[in-house]
Coordinates of C-alpha atoms in Angstrom, one line a residue:
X9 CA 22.0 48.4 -2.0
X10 CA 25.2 50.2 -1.6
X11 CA 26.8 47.2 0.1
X12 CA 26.2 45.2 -3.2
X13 CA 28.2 47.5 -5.1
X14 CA 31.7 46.2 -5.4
X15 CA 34.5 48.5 -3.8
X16 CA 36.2 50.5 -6.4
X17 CA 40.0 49.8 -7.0
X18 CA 42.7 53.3 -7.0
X19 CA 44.1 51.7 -9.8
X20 CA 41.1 50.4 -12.1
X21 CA 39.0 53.5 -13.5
X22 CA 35.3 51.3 -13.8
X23 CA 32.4 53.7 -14.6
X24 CA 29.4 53.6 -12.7
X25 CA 27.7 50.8 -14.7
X26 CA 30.2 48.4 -14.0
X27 CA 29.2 48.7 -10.9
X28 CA 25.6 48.7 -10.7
X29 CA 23.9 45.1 -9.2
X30 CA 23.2 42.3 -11.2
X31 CA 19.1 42.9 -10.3
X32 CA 19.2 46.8 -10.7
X33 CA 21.1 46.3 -14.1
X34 CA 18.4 43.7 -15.1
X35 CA 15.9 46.0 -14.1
X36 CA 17.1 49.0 -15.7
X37 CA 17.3 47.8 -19.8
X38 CA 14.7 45.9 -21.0
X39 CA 15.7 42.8 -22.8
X40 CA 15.9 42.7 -26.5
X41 CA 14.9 39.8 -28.8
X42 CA 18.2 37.9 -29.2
X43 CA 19.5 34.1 -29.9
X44 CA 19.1 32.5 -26.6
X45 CA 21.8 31.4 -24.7
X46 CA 21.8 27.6 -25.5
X47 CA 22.5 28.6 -28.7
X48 CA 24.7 31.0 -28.3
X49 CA 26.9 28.6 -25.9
X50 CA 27.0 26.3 -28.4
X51 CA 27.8 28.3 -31.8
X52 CA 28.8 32.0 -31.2
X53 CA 31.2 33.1 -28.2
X54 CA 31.5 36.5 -29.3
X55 CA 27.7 36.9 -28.1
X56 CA 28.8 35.5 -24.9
X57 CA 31.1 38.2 -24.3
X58 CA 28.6 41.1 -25.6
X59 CA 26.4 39.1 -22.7
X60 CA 29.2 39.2 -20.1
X61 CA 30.0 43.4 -21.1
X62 CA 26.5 44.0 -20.9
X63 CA 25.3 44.9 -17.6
X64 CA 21.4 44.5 -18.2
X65 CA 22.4 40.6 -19.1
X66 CA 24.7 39.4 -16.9
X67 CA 21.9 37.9 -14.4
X68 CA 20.3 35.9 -16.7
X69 CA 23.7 35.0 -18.5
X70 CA 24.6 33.7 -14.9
X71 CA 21.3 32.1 -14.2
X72 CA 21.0 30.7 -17.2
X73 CA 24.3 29.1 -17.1
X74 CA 23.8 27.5 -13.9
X75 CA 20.8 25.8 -15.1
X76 CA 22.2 24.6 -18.0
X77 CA 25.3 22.9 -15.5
X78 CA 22.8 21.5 -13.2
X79 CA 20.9 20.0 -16.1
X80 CA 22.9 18.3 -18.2
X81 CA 25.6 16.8 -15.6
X82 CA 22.6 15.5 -13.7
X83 CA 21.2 13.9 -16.9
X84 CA 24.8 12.5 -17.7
X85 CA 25.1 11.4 -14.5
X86 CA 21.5 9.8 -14.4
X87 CA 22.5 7.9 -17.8
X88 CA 25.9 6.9 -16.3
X89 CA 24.3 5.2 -13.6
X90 CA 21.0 3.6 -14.9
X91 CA 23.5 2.2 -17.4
X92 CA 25.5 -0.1 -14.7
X93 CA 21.9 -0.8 -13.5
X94 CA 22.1 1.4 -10.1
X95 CA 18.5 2.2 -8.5
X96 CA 19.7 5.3 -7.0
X97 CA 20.4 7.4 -9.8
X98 CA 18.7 10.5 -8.6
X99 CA 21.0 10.6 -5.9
X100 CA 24.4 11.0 -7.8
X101 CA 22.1 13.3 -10.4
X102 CA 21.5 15.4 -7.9
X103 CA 25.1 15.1 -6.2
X104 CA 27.3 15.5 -9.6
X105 CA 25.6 17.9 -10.3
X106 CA 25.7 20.0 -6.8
X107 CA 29.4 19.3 -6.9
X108 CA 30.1 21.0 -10.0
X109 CA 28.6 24.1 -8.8
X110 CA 30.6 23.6 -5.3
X111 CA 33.7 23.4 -7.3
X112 CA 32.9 26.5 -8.8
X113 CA 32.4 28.3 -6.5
X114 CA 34.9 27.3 -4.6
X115 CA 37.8 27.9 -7.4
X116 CA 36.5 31.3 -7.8
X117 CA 38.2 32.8 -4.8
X118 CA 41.6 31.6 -5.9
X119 CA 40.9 32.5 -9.8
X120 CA 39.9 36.1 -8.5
X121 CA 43.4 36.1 -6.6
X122 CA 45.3 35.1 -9.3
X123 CA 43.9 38.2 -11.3
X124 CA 45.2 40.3 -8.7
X125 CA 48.4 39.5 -9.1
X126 CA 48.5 39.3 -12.6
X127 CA 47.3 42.7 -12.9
X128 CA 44.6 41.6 -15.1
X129 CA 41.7 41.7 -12.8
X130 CA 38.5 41.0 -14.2
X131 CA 35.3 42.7 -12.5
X132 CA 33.7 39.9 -9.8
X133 CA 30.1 40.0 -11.5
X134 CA 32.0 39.1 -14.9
X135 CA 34.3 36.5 -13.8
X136 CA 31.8 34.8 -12.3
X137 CA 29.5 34.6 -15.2
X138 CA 32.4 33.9 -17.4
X139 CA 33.4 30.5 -15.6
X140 CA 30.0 29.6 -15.9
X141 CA 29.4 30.3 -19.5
X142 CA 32.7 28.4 -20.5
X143 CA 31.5 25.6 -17.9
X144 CA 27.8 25.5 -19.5
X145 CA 29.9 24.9 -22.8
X146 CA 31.6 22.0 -21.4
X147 CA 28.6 20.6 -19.5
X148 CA 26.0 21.2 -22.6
X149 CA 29.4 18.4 -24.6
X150 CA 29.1 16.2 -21.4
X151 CA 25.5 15.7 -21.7
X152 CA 26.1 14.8 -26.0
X153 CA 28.0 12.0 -24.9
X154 CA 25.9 10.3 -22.2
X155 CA 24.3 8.5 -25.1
X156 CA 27.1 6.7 -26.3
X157 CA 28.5 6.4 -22.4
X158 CA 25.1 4.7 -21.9
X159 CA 25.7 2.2 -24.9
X160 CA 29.2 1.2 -24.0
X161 CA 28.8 0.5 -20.2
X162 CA 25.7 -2.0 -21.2
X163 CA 27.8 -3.7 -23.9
X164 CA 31.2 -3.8 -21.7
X165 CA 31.0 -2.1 -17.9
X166 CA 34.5 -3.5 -17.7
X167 CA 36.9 -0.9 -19.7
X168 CA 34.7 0.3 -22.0
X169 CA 32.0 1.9 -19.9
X170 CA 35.0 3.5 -17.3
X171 CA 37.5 4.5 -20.7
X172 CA 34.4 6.2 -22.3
X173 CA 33.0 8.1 -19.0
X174 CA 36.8 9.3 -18.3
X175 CA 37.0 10.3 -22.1
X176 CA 34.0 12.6 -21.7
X177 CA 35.1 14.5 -18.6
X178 CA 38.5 15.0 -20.7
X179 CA 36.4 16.1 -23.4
X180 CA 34.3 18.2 -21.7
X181 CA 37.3 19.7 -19.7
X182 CA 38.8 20.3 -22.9
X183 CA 36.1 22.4 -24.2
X184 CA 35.5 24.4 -21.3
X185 CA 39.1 25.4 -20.8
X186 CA 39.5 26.4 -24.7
X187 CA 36.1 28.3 -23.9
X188 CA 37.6 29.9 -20.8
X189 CA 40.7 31.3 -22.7
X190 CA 38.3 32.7 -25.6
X191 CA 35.9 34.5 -23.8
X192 CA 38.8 36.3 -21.2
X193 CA 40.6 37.1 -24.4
X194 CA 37.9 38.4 -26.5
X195 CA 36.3 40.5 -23.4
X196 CA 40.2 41.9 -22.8
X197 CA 40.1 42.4 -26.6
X198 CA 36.6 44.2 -26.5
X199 CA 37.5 46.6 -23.4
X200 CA 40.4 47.8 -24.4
X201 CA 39.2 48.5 -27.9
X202 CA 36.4 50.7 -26.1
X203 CA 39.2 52.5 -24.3
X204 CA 40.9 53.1 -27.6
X205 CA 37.3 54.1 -29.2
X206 CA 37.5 51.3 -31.4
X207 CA 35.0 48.0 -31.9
X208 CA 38.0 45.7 -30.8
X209 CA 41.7 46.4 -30.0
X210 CA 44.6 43.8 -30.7
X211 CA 46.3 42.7 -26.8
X212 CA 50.0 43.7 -26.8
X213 CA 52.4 40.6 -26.3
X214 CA 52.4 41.6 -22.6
X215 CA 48.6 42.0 -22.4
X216 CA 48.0 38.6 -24.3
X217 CA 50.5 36.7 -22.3
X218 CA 49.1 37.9 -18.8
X219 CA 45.5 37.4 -19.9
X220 CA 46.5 33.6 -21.2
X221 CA 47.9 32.7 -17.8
X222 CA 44.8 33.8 -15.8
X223 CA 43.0 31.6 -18.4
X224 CA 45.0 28.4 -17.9
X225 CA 45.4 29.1 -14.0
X226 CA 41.0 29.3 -14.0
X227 CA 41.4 25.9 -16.0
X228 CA 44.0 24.4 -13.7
X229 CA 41.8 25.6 -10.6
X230 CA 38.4 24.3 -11.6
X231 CA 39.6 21.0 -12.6
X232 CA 41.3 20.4 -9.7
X233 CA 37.9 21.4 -7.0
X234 CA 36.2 19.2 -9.5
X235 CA 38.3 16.3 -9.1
X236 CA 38.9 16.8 -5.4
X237 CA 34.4 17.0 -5.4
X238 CA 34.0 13.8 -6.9
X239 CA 36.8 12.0 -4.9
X240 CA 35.7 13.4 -1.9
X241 CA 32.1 12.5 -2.4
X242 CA 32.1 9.7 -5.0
X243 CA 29.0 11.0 -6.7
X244 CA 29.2 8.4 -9.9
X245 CA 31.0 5.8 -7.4

C-alpha cells in the first residue's frame, strides 16, 4: 500500500491525508448526500473543487468523470456518423471516445512537468481528477450539440455538417479550458486560504500569474494529444 502513496517533496509540507490512496480515502469517510456530479459539472465549479480537496471523493470524482467523457463523445460521435449515413458508427464511438482518454492521459505527464517548473505543483491524485472534471465539462457541451450537428450534416454534409462538427470541438475546447483555469485557481485560492486559516485567500500577482500559465499550458497540451489522436487514427474520418 505504501508504494501507492506518492513520494513526499522537501519543499511541499502535504499532511498525511493528502497522501492517503484514492481507495483507502474512499473507504475511510462515508459519503454524504450531495448534488451529483452531472450537476455539479454543469452549474457549480466551486463543488468541484470541495470534490477535488476532499480526499474521501476524489475516486468517484475521477470515475465519474471518465464516464461522463466516454459517454457523451461516443454518443456525439455515434450521431456524427449515422448522420452521413456510416454503418459502422460503433466503431468511431468507441474509438473517439478511447482517444480522448488516450490524450489525457498522455498530456498528463507533460502538464505534471510543467508544474514543476512553475513551482506550482499540484498533488498527482488532484491533477488528475481536475483534467477530467474540466474535460467532463467540455464533453457533457459536446454531447448538447450532436443534435443540431445531426440536423445540419443531413440537410448539407458539404460545409455545413464539417463547419458545425469543427464548431463544437471549438466549443467544447473552449469550455473545458475556461473550466481548467477555474478549478486550478479556485483550489490554489482554497489551499492557501486553509494555510492562512481562512475559507479562501486572494493569489498574490505572482501566485495568480504562475497558476494561469499551468492553466493555459494544461489547455495547450490536451488539445494538442487530442488533435494528434484523431489525426492519427481518424476516428470520425
Amino acid at each position: 500500500m505504501q508504494a501507492l502513496s506518492e513520494p513526499l517533496s522537501p519543499f511541499v509540507p502535504w499532511s498525511s491525508e493528502d497522501r492517503t490512496p484514492l481507495h483507502e480515502a474512499e473507504a475511510a469517510t462515508p459519503a454524504a448526500s450531495r448534488q451529483p456530479l452531472l450537476v455539479d459539472l454543469l452549474r457549480d465549479p466551486t463543488a468541484v473543487t470541495e470534490r477535488l480537496l476532499d480526499p474521501s471523493r476524489l475516486q468517484s470524482l475521477v470515475l465519474g468523470s471518465a464516464g461522463i467523457i466516454a459517454g457523451c463523445t461516443s454518443f456525439f460521435a455515434a450521431a456524427a456518423s449515422v448522420a452521413r449515413g456510416r454503418e459502422g458508427w460503433w466503431g468511431s464511438a468507441a474509438l473517439t471516445s478511447l482517444n480522448v482518454l488516450m490524450s489525457l492521459a498522455a498530456s498528463l505527464g507533460p502538464i505534471y512537468a510543467t508544474s514543476i517548473l512553475l513551482a506550482a505543483r499540484v498533488p498527482l491524485a488532484r491533477l488528475v481528477a481536475a483534467l477530467l472534471a474540466a474535460t467532463a465539462t467540455g464533453s457533457l457541451l459536446l454531447a448538447g450539440l450532436a443534435s443540431p450537428l445531426y440536423l445540419l450534416t443531413r440537410l448539407n454534409p458539404e460545409w455545413a455538417g464539417p463547419l458545425m462538427l469543427t464548431s463544437s470541438f471549438l466549443l467544447a475546447g473552449a469550455a473545458a479550458g475556461a473550466r481548467i483555469h477555474r478549478l486550478l485557481s479556485h483550489m490554489a485560492e482554497t489551499v492557501t486560504g486553509k494555510a492562512l486559516g481562512e475559507a479562501a485567500a486572494k493569489l498574490s500577482a505572482e501566485d495568480a500569474f504562475r497558476v494561469g500559465i499551468l492553466a493555459r499550458i494544461s489547455w495547450m497540451m490536451l488539445a494538442f494529444t487530442l488533435a494528434l489522436g484523431f489525426w492519427a487514427f481518424n476516428a470520425l474520418g
